Short mmCIF file of C-alpha atoms and ligand atoms in Angstrom, two decimals:
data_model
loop_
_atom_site.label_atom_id
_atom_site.label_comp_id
_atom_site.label_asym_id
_atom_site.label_seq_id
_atom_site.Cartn_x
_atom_site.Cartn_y
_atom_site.Cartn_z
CA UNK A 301 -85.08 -21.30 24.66
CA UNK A 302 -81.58 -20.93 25.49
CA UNK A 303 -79.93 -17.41 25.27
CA UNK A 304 -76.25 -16.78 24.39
CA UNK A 305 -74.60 -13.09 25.79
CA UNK A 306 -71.64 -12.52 24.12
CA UNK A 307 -70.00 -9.35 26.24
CA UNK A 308 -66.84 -7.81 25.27
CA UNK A 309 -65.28 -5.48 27.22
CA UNK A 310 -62.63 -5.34 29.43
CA UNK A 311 -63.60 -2.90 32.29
CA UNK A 312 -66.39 -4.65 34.68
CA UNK A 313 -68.00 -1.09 35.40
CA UNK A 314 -68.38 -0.11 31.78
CA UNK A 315 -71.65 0.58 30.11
CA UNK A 316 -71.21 -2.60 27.85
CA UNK A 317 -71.00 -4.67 30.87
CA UNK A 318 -73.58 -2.51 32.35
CA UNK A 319 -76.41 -3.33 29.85
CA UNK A 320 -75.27 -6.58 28.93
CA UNK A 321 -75.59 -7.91 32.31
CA UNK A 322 -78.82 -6.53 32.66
CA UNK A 323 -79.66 -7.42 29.38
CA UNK A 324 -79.07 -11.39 30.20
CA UNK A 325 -80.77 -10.56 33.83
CA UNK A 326 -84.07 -9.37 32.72
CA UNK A 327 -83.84 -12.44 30.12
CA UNK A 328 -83.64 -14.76 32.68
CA UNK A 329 -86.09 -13.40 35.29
CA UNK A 330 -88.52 -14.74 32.03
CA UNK A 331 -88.15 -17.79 32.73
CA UNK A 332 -85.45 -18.48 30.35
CA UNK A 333 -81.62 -20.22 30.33
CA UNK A 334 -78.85 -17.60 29.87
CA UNK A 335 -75.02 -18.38 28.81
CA UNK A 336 -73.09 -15.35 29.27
CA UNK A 337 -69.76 -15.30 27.88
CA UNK A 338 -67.71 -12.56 29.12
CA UNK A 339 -64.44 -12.34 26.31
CA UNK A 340 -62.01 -10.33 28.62
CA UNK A 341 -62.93 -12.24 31.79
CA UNK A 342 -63.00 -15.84 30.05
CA UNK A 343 -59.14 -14.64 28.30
CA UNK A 344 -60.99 -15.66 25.23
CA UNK A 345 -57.80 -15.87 22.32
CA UNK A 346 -58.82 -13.75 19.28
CA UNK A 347 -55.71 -14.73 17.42
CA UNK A 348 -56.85 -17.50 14.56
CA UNK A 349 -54.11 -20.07 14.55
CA UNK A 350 -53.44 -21.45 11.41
CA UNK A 351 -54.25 -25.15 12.27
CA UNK A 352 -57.84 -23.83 12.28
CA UNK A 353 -57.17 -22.65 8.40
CA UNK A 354 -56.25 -26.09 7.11
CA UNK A 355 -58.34 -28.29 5.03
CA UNK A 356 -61.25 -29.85 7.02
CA UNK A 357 -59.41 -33.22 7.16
CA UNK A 358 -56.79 -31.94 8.96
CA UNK A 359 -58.18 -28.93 10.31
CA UNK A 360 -57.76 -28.61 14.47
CA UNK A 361 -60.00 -26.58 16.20
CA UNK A 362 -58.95 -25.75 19.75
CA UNK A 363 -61.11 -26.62 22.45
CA UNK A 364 -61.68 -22.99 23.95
CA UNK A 365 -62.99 -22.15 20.31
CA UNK A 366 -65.21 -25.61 20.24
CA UNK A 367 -66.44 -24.64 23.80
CA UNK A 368 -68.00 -21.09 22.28
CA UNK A 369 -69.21 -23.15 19.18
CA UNK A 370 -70.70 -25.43 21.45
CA UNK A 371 -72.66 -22.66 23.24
CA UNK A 372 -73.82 -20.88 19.62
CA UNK A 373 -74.97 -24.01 18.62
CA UNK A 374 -77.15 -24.86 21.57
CA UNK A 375 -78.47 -21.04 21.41
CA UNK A 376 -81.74 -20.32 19.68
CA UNK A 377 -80.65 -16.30 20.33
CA UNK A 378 -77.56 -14.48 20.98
CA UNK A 379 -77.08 -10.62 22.00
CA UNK A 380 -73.59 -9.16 21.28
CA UNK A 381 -72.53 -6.09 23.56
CA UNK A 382 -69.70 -4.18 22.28
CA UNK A 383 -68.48 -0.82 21.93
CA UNK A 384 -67.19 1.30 19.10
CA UNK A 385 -62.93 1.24 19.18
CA UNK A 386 -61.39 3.41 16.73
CA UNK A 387 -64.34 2.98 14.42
CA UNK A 388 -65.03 -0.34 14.55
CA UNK A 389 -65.08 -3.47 16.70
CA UNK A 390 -63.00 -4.57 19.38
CA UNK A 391 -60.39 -6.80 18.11
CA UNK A 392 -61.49 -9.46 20.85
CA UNK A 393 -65.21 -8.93 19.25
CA UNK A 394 -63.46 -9.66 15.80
CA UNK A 395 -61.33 -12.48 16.84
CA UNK A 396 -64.40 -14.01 18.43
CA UNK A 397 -65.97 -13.85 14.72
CA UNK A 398 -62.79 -14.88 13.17
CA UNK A 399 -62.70 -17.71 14.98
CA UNK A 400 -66.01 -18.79 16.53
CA UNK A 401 -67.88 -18.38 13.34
CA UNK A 402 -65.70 -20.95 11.25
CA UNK A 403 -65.90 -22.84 8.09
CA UNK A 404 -67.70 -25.95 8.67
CA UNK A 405 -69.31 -24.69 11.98
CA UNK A 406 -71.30 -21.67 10.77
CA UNK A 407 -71.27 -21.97 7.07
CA UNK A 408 -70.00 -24.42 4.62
CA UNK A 409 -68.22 -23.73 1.12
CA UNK A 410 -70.27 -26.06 -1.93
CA UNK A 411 -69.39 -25.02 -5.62
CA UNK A 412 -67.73 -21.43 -4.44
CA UNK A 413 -70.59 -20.56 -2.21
CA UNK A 414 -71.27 -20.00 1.46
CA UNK A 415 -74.03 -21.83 2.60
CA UNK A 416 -75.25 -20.75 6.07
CA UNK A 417 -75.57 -23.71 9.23
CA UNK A 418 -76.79 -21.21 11.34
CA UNK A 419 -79.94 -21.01 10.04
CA UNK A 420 -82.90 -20.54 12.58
CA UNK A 421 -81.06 -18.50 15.27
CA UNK A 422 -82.12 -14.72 16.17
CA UNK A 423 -79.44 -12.20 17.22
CA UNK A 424 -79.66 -9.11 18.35
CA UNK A 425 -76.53 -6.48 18.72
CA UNK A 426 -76.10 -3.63 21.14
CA UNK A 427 -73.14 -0.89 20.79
CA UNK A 428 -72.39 2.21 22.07
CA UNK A 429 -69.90 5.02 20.78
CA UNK A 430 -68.56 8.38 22.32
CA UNK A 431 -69.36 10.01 19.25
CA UNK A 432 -72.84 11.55 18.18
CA UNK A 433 -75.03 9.78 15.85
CA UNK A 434 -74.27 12.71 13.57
CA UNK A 435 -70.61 12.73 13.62
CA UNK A 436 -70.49 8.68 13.34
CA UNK A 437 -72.58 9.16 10.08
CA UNK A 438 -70.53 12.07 8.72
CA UNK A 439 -67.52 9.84 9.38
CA UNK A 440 -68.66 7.50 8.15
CA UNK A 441 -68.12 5.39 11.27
CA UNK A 442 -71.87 3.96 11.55
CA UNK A 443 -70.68 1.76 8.99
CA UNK A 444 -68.52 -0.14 10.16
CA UNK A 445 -71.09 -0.05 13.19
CA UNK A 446 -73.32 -2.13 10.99
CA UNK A 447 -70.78 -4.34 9.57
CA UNK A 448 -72.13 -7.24 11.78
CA UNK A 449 -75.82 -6.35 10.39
CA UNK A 450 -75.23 -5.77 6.91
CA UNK A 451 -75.03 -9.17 4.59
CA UNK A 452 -71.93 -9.28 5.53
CA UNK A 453 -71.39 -11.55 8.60
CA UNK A 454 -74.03 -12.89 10.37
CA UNK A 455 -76.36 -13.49 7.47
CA UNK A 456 -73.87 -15.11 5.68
CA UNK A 457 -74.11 -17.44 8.75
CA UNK A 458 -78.01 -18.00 8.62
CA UNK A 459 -78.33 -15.80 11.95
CA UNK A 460 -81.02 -13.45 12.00
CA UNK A 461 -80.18 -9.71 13.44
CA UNK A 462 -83.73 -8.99 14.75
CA UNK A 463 -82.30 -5.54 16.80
CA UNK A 464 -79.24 -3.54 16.58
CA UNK A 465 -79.66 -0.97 19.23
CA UNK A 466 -76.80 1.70 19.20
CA UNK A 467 -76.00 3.96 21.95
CA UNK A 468 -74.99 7.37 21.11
CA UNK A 469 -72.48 9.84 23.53
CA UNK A 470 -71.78 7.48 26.15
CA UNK A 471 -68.68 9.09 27.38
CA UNK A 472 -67.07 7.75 30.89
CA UNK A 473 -68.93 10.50 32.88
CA UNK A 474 -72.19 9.29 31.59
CA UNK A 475 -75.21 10.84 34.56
CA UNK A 476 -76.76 8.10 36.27
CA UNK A 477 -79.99 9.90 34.58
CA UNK A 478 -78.84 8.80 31.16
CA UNK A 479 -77.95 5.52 32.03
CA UNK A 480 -81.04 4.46 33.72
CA UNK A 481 -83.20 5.63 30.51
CA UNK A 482 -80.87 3.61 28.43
CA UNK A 483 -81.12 0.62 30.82
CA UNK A 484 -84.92 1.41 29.74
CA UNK A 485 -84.65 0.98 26.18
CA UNK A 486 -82.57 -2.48 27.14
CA UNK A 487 -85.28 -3.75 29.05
CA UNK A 488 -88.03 -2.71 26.67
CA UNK A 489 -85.57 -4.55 23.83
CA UNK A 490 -85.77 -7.98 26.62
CA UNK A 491 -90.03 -7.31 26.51
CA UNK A 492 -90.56 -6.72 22.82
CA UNK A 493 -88.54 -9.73 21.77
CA UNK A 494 -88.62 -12.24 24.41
CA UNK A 495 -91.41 -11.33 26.87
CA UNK A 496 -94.72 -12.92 27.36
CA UNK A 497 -97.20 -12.49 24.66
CA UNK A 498 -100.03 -10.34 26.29
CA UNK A 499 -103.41 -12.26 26.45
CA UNK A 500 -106.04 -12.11 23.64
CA UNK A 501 -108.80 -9.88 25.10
CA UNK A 502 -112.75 -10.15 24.52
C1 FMN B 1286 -59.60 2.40 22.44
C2 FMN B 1286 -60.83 3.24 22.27
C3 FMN B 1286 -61.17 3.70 21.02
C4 FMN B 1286 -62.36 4.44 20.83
N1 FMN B 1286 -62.71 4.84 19.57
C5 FMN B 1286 -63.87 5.47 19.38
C6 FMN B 1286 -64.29 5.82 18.06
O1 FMN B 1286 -63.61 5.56 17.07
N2 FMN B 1286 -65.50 6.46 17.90
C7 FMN B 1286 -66.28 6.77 18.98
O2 FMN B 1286 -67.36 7.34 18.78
N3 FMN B 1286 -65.93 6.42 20.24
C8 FMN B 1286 -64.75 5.79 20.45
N4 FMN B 1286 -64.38 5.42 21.73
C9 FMN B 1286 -65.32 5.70 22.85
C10 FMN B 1286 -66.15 4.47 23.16
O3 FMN B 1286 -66.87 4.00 22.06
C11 FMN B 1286 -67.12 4.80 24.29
O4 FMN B 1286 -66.40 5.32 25.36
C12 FMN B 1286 -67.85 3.57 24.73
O5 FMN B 1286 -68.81 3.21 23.76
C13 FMN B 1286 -68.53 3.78 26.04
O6 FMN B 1286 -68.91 2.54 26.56
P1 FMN B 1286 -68.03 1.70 27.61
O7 FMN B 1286 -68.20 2.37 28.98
O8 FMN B 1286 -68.62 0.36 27.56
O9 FMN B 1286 -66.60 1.76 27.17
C14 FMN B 1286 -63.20 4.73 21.95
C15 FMN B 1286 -62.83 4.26 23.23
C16 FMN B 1286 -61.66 3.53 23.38
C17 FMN B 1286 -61.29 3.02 24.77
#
């Protein structure tokens, strides 16, 4: 099966690069094919240009946003790495949604409803915050964390979110102790979805 990486962060030596490169590393050594798309590196445009708003007739979608389709399409699962900016998203992580997951690409519009044409496809998400779990619920930040989970976005598409692991307190000092047991809990994420089924015994 092929597996899509979306990755969106700018800095190469971030924890979101960090797991999501050994995320789509540990997929691979499995034996499978891995597409990663790295947002910030690939200048990926999150601006939505109003030609791709038109009517489907005269609609024009730009090739860099046809290339990403291209690569959802051809996915069977996708893993989206991004961290928590001023309680939500990345704008390039929202652009990328704006965009990428389009009217008559990911859904289509029949008698005032959205009916998915992603249908089929596993996702899994992966964010991190500087915040505590409890101060990102008291905030009321977490939801907007789960905005991508909820029936919001990708259901809507057909995709189903089979993990959303979230990463609490990763501040830019993070101890190579913490890392390594979160790199851990990436890799057991990579064996309990996509590693080898163990062998019947008796
Ligand atoms: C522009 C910006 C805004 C941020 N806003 C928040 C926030 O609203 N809540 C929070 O808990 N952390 C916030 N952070 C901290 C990041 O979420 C945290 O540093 C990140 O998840 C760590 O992973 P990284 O090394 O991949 O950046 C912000 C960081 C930046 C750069």
């Amino acid at each position: 099966m092929k597996h899509l990486v979306v990755i969106c962060h700018p800095r190469r030596k971030s924890f979101t690069q960090t797991i999501g490169r050994s995320y789509a590393q540990a997929v691979e050594a499995l034996g499978n094919e891995v597409v990663v798309r790295d947002l910030y590196r690939l200048r990926f445009d999150p601006v939505l240009g109003e030609s791709e708003l038109l009517d489907a007739e005269k609609r024009h979608v730009p090739s860099a946003v046809r290339r990403e389709q291209r690569h959802l399409a051809e996915a069977g699962a996708v893993a989206f790495f991004y961290p928590l900016w001023w309680a939500f998203m990345p704008a390039m992580m929202k652009g990328y949604i704006d965009r990428v997951l389009a009217s008559g690409f990911a859904y289509d519009i029949r008698d005032d409803e959205m009916v998915p044409r992603l249908s089929g496809k596993k996702a899994l998400i992966f964010t991190s915050s500087g915040a505590d779990m409890a101060y990102l619920r008291r905030s009321k930040q977490w939801s907007s964390m789960r905005l991508l989970e909820e029936d919001n976005i990708l259901s809507l598409c057909g995709i189903e979110l089979i993990e959303h692991l979230h990463f609490a307190s990763v501040l830019p000092d993070l101890p190579k102790r913490s890392l390594d047991k979160h790199l851990a809990i990436v890799a057991g994420a990579v064996e309990k979805h996509w590693g080898k089924a163990p062998v019947a015994q008796g």
